[in-house]
Short mmCIF file of C-alpha atoms and ligand atoms in Angstrom, two decimals:
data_model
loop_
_atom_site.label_atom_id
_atom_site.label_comp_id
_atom_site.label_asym_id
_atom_site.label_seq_id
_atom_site.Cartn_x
_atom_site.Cartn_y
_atom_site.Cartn_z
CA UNK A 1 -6.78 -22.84 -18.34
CA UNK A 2 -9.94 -21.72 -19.83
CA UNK A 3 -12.03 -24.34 -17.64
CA UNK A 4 -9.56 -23.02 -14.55
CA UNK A 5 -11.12 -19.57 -15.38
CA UNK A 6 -15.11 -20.82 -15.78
CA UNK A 7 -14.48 -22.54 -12.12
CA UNK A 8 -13.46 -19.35 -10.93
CA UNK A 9 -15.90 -17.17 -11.65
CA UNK A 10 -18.99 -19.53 -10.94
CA UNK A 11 -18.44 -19.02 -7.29
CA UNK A 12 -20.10 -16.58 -5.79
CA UNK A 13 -22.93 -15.84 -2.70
CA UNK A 14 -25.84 -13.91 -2.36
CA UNK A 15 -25.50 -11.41 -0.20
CA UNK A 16 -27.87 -11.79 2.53
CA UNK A 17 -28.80 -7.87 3.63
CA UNK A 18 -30.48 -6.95 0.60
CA UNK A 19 -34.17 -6.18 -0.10
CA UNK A 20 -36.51 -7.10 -2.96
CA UNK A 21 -35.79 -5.04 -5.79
CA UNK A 22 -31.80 -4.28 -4.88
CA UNK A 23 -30.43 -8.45 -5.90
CA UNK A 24 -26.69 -8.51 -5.07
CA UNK A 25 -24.06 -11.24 -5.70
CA UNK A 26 -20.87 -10.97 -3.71
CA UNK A 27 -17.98 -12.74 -5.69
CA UNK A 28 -14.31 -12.59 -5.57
CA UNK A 29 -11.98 -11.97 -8.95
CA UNK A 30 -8.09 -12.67 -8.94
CA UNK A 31 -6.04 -10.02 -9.85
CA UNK A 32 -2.34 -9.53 -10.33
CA UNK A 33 -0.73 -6.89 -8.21
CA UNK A 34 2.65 -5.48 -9.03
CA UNK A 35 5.93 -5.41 -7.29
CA UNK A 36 6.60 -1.53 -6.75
CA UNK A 37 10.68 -1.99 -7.71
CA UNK A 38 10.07 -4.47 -10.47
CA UNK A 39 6.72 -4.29 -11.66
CA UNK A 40 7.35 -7.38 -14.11
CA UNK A 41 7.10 -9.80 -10.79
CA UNK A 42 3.46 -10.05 -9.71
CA UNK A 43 1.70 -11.19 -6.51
CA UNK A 44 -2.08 -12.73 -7.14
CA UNK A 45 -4.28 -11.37 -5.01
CA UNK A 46 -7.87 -11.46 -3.95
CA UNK A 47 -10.34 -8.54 -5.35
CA UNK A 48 -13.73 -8.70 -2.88
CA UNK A 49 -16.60 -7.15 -5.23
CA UNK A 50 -20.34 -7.24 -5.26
CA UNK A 51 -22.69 -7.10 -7.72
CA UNK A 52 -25.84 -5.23 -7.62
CA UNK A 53 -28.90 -5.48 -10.03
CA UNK A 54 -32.86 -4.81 -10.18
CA UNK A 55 -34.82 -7.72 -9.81
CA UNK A 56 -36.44 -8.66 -12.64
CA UNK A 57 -34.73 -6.61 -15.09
CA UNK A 58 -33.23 -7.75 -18.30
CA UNK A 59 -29.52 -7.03 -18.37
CA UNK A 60 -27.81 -6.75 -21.73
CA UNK A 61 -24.29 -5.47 -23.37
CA UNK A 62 -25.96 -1.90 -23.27
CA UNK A 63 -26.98 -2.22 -19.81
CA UNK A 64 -24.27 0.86 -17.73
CA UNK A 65 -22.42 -0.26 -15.45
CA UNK A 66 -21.43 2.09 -12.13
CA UNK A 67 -18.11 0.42 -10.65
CA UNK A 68 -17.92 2.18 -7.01
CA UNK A 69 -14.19 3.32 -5.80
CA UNK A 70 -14.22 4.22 -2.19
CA UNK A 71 -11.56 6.31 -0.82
CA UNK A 72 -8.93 6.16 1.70
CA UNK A 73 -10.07 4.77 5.25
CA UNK A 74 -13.13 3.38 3.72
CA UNK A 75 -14.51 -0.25 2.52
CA UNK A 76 -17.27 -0.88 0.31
CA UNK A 77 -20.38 -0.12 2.48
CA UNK A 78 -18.94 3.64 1.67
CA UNK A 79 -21.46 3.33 -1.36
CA UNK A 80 -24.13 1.41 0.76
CA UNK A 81 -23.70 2.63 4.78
CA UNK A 82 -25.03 -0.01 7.04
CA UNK A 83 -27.48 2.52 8.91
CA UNK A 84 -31.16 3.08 8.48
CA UNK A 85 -30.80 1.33 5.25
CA UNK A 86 -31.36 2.39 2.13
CA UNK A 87 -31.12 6.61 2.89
CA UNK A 88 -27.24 6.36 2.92
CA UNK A 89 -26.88 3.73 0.01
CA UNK A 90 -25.65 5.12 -3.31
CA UNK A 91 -26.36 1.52 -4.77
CA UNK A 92 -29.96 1.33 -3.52
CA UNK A 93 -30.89 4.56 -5.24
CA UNK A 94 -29.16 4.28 -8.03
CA UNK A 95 -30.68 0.63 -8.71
CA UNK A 96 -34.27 1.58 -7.64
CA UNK A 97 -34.39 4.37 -9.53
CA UNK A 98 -33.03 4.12 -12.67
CA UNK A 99 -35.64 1.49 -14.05
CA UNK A 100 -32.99 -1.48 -14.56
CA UNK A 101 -30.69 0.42 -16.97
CA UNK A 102 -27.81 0.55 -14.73
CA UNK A 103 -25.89 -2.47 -12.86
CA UNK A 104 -23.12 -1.87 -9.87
CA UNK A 105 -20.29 -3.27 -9.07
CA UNK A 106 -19.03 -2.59 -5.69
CA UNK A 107 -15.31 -3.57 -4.23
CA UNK A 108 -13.34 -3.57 -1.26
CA UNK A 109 -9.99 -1.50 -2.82
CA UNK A 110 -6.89 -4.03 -2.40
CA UNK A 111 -5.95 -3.79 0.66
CA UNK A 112 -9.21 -3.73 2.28
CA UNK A 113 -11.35 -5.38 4.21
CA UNK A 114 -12.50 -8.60 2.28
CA UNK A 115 -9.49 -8.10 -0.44
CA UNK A 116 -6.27 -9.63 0.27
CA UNK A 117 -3.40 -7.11 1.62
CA UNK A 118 -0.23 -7.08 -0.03
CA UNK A 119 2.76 -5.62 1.87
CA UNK A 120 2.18 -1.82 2.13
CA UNK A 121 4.77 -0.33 -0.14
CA UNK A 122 3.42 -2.35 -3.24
CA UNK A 123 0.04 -1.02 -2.75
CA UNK A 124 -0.01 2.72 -4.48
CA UNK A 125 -2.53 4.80 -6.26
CA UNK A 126 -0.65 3.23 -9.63
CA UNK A 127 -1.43 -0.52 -8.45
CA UNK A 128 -4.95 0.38 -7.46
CA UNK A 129 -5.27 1.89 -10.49
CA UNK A 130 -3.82 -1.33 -12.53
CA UNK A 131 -6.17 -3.87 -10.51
CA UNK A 132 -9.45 -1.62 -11.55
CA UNK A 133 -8.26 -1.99 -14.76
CA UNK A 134 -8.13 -5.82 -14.45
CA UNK A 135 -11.38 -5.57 -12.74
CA UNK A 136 -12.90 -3.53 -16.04
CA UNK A 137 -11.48 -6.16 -18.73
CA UNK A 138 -13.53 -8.66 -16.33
CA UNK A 139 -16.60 -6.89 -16.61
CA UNK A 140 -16.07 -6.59 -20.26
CA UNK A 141 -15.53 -10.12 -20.52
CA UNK A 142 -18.25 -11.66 -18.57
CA UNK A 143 -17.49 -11.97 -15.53
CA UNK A 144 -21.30 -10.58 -13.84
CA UNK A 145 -23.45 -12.73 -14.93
CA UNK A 146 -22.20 -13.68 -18.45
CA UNK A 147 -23.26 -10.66 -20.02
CA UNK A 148 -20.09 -8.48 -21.78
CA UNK A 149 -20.92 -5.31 -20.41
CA UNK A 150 -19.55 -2.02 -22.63
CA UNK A 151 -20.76 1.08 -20.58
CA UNK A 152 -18.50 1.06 -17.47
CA UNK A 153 -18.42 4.32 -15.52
CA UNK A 154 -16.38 4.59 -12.53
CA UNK A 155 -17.64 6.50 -9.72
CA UNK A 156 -15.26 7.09 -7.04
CA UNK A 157 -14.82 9.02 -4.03
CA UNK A 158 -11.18 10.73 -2.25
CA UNK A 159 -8.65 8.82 -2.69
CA UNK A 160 -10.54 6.79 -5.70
CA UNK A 161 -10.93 9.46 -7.44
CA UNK A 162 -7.78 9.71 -7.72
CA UNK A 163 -7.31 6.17 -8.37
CA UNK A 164 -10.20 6.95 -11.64
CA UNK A 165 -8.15 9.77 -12.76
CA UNK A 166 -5.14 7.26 -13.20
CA UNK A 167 -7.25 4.57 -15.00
CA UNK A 168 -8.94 7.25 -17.16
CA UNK A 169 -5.11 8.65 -18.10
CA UNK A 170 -3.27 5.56 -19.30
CA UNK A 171 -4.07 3.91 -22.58
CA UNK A 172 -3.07 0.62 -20.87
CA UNK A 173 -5.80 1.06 -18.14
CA UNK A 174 -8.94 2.94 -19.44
CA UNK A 175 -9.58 0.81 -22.80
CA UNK A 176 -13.14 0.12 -21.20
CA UNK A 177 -13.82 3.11 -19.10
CA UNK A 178 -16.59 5.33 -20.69
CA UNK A 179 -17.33 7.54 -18.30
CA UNK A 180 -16.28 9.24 -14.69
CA UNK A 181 -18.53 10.62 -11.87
CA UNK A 182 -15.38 11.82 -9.63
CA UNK A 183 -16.33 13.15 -5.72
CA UNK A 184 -14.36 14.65 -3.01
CA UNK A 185 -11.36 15.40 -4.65
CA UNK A 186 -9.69 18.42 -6.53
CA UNK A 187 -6.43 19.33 -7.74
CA UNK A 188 -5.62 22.06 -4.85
CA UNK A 189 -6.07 21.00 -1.32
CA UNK A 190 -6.82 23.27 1.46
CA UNK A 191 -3.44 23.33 3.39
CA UNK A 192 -5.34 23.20 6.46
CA UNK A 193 -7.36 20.60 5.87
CA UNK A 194 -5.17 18.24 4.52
CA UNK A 195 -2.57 19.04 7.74
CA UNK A 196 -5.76 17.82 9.55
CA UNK A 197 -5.58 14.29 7.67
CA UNK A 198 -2.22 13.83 7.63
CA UNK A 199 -1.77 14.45 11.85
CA UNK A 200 -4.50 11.96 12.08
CA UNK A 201 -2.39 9.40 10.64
CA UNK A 202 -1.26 6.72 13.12
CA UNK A 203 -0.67 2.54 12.95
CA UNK A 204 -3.60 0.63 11.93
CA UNK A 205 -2.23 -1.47 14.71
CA UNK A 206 -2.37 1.01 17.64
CA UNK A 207 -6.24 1.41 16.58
CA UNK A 208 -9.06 -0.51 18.73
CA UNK A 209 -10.57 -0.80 15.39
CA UNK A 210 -8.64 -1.65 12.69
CA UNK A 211 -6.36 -3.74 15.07
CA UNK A 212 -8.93 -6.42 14.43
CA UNK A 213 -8.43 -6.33 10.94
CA UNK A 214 -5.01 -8.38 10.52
CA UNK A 215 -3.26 -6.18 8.11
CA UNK A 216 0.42 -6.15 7.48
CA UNK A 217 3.12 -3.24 8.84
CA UNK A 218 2.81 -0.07 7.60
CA UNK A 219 -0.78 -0.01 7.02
CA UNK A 220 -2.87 2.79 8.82
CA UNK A 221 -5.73 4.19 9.92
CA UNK A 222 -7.27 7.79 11.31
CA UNK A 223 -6.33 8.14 15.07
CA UNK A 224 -9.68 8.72 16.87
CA UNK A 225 -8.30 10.96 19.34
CA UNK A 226 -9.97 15.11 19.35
CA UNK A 227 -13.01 13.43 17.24
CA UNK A 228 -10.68 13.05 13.74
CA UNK A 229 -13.05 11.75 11.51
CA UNK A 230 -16.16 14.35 12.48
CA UNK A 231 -13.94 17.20 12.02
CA UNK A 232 -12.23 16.24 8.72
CA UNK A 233 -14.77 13.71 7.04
CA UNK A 234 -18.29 15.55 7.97
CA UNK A 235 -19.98 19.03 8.71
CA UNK A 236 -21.77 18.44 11.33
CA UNK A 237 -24.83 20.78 11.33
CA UNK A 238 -25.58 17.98 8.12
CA UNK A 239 -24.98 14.81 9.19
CA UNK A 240 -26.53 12.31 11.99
CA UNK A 241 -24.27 12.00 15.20
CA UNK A 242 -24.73 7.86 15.04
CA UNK A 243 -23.41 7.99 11.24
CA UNK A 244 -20.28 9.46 12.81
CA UNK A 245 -20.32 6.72 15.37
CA UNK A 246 -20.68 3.84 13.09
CA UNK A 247 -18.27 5.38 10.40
CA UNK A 248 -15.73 5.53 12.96
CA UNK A 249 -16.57 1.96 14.38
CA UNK A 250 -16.83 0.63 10.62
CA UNK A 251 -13.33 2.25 9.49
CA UNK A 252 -10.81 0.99 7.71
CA UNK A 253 -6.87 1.30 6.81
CA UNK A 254 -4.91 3.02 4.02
CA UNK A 255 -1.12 1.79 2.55
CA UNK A 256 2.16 4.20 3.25
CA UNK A 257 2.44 2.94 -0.28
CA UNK A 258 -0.47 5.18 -1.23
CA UNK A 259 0.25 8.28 0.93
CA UNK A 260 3.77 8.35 -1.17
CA UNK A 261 2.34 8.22 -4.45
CA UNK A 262 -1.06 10.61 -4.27
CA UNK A 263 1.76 14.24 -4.76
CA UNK A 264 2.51 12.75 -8.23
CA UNK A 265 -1.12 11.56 -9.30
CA UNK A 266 -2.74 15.15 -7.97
CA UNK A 267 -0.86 16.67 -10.92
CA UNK A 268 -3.11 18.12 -13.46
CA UNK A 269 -1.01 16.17 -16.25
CA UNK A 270 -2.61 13.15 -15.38
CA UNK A 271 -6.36 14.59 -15.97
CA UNK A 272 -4.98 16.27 -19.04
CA UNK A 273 -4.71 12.70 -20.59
CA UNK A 274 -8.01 11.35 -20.18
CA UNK A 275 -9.11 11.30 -23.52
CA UNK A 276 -12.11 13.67 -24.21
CA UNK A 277 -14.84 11.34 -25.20
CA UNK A 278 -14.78 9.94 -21.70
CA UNK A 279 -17.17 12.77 -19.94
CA UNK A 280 -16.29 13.78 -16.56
CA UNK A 281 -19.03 14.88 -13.63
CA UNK A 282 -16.59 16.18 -10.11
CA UNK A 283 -18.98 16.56 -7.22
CA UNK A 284 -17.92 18.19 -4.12
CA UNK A 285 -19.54 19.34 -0.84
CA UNK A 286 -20.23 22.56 -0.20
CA UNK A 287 -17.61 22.39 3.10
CA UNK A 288 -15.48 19.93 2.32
CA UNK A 289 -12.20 21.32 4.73
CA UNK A 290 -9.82 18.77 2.64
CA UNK A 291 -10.50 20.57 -0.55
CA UNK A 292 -12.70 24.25 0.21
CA UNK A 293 -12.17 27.55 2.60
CA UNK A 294 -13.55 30.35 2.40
CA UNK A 295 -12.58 32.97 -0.49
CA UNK A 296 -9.62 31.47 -3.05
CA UNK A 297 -10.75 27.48 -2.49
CA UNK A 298 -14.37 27.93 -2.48
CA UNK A 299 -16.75 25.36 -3.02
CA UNK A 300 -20.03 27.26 -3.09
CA UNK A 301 -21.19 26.73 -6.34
CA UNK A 302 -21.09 24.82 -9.20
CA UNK A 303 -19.80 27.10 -11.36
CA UNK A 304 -16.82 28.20 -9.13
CA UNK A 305 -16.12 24.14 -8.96
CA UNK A 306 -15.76 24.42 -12.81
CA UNK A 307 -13.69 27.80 -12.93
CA UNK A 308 -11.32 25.44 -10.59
CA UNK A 309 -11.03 22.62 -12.33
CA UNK A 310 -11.83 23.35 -16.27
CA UNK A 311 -8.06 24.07 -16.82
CA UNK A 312 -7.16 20.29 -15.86
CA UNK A 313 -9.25 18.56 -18.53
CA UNK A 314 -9.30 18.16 -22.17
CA UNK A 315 -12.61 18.37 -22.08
CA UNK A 316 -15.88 20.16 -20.69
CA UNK A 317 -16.48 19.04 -17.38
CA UNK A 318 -20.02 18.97 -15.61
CA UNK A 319 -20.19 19.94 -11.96
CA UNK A 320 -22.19 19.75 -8.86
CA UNK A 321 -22.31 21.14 -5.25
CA UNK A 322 -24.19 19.10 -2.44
CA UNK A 323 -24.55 22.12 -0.05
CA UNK A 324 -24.10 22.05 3.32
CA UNK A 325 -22.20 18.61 3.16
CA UNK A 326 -18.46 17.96 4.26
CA UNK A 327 -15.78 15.76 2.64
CA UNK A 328 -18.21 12.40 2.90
CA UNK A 329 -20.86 12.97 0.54
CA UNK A 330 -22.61 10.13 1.06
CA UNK A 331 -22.51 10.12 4.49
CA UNK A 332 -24.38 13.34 4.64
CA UNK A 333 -28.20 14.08 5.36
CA UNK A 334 -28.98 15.19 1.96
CA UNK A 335 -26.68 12.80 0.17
CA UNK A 336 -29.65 11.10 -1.80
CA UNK A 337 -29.94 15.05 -3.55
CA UNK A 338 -26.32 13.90 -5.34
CA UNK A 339 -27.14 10.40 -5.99
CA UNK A 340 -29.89 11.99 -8.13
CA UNK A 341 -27.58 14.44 -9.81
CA UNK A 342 -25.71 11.31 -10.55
CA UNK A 343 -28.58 9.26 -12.15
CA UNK A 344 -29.49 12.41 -13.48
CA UNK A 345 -26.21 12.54 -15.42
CA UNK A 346 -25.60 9.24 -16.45
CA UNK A 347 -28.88 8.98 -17.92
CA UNK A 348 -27.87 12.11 -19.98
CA UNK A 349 -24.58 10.75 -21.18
CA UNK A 350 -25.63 7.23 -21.43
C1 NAG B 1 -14.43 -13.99 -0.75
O1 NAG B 1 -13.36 -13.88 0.15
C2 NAG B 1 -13.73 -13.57 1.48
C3 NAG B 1 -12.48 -13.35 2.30
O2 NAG B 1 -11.63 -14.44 2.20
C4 NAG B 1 -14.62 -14.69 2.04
O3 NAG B 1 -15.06 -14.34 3.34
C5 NAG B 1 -15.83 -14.88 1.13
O4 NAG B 1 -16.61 -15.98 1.56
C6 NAG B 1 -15.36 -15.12 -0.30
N1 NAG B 1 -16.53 -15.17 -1.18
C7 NAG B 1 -16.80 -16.19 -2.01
C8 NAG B 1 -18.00 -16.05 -2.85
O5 NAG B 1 -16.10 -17.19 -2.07
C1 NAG B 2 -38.81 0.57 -17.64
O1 NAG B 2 -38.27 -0.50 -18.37
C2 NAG B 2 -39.25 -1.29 -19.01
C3 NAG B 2 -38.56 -2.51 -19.62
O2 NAG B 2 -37.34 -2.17 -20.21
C4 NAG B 2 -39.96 -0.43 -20.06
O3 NAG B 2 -40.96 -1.19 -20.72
C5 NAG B 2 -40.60 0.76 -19.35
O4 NAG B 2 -41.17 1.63 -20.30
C6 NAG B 2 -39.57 1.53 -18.54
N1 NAG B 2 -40.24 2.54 -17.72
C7 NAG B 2 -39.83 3.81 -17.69
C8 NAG B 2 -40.58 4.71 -16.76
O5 NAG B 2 -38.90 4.22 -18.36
C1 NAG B 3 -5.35 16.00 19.93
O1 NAG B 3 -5.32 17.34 20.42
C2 NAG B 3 -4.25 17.60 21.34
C3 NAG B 3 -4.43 18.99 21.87
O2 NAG B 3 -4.63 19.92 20.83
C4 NAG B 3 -2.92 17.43 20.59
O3 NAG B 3 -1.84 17.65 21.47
C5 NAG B 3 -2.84 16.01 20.03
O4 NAG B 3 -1.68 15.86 19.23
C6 NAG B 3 -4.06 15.71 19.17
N1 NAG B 3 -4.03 14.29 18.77
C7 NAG B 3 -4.24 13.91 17.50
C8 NAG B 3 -4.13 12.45 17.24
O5 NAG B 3 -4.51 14.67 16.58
C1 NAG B 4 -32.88 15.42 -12.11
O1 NAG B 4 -33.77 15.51 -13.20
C2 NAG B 4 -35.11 15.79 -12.81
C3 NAG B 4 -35.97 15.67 -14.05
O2 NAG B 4 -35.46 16.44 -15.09
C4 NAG B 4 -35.15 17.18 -12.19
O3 NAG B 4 -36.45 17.48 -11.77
C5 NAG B 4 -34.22 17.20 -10.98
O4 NAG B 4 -34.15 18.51 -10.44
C6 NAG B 4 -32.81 16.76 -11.36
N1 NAG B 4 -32.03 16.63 -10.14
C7 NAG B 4 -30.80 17.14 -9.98
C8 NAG B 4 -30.16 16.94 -8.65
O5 NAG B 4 -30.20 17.72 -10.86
#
């Protein structure tokens, strides 16, 4: 068994788009995915994840560790956008700039892209949530590079920060999670906004896009008809018209299983269990239409974000505004002023 589990994890590739100083190893961890009626019967399934480190650097136990969530519709180039590279990659800047101390490890969510895609129903915010915990113990146990790392944040975006909220709850998911840097979601939607996502929600295979993909029934994607993913995903007065193109040329699919489950993870219950030595950063943009409006959902500032939110945690939350920006922080033109705040945090905490 134990030789089984060397074999396995001494496969992986280098990833050939990289520069430099940003080395990356793409490598691909087995994980156990749970029936949704009896969760004691397991399917084994294929987690796609890369791992990016400066080159050069000396990685050790201490060394943090940013795992990357994406969020609903998305794969992992969410944290690293294929378009005049590095200005829209969260991993670049985080690895150039933070002198070697911090590692990432990127994924494609199960489901997605380069992950294997269980049937739809069995893949929920609870059995995302239960393969990123597999994915931490991994980490923890070797896994990148031999080294047991200790200092795993997650930093997840939409629909995975939903997914982190879940991990960070449950005593059988979060025993390595130290820390959270949670975008792009909140615990009260705009009704508009969110009637916006949900009417964009068609087949993944009526979509010219995702069509190529060969996922199973009831998987879906954003219907590209009246411009869907401008209008709910971006503000366009800050973003570049061709990251708009390529996003929706790049897209990806979401489960049923996970629209049916995100009404009971939302609840501020769940945040009120994450224990409160894990610290907690939410960032938001400014016009984010799933999550602000003018007046009572506001996103304007900082400290309205907090006046929001402080009631859901245990503990005193830091918060951050990228002005200007829609729902897709990254994805934004000043995106790289967050990935700061985010270095800027971690380096604080860390
Ligand atoms: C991981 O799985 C994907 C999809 O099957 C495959 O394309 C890729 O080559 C695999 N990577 C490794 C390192 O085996
Ligand atoms: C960067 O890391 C190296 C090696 O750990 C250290 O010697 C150096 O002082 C660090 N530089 C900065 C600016 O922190
Ligand atoms: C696009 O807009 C038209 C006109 O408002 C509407 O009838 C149609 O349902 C919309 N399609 C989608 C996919 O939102
Ligand atoms: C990050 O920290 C630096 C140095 O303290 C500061 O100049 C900068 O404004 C901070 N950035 C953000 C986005 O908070």
């Amino acid at each position: 068994m134990l030789l089984i589990w060397i074999y396995l994890f001494s496969i992986f590739h280098l990833c050939t788009f990289v520069d430099s100083v940003v080395q990356c190893e793409q490598k691909n961890v087995t994980v156990q995915v749970p029936d949704l009626l009896l969760p004691s019967i397991t399917t084994t399934e294929s987690l796609a994840t890369w791992f990016y480190w400066k080159q050069g650097t000396q990685l050790n136990t201490n060394t943090i560790v940013h795992l990357t969530i994406h969020g609903y519709t998305y794969d992992h180039t969410y944290w690293a956008f294929p378009y005049q590279s590095p200005k829209y990659s969260y991993v670049d800047y985080v690895i150039e700039n933070s002198n070697g101390s911090i590692v990432v490890v990127n994924i494609d969510r199960i489901g997605i892209g380069l992950s294997s895609k269980p049937d739809a129903i069995d893949v929920t915010v609870d059995s995302n949530a239960n393969v990123i915990s597999q994915l931490t113990t991994y980490i923890h146990n070797g896994a990148y590079k031999d080294i047991q790392f200790t200092n795993i944040i997650l930093v997840s975006h939409s629909l995975g920060t939903l997914i982190a909220w879940t991990v960070a709850s449950q005593t059988s998911y979060n025993q390595y999670i130290r820390g959270i840097i949670a975008t792009g979601w909140l615990h009260v939607p705009n009704p508009v906004g969110t009637a916006a996502v949900v009417a964009s929600i068609y087949p993944a295979q009526l979509d010219p896009v995702t069509s190529q993909q060969s996922v199973p029934p009831l998987y879906v994607t954003t219907n590209p008809a009246n411009n869907t993913r401008q209008n709910i995903f971006y503000n366009i007065n800050d973003a570049d018209p061709n990251v708009i193109q390529l996003d929706e040329q790049t897209k990806h699919t979401g489960t049923v299983g996970e629209l049916a489950t995100l009404g009971l993870a939302i609840l501020p219950t769940v945040t009120l269990s994450i224990p409160s030595n894990i610290p907690v950063l939410v960032v938001m943009g400014q016009y984010d239409i799933i999550f602000c409006a003018p007046l009572a959902l506001s996103c304007d500032t900082s400290l309205i974000i907090k006046l929001r939110e402080s009631s859901s945690y245990l503990s005193t939350i830091d918060t951050f505004v990228l002005l200007n920006s829609g729902h897709d922080i990254n994805l934004h033109l000043n995106a790289q002023y967050w990935y700061e705040k985010a270095l800027n945090w971690t380096l604080q905490h860390f």
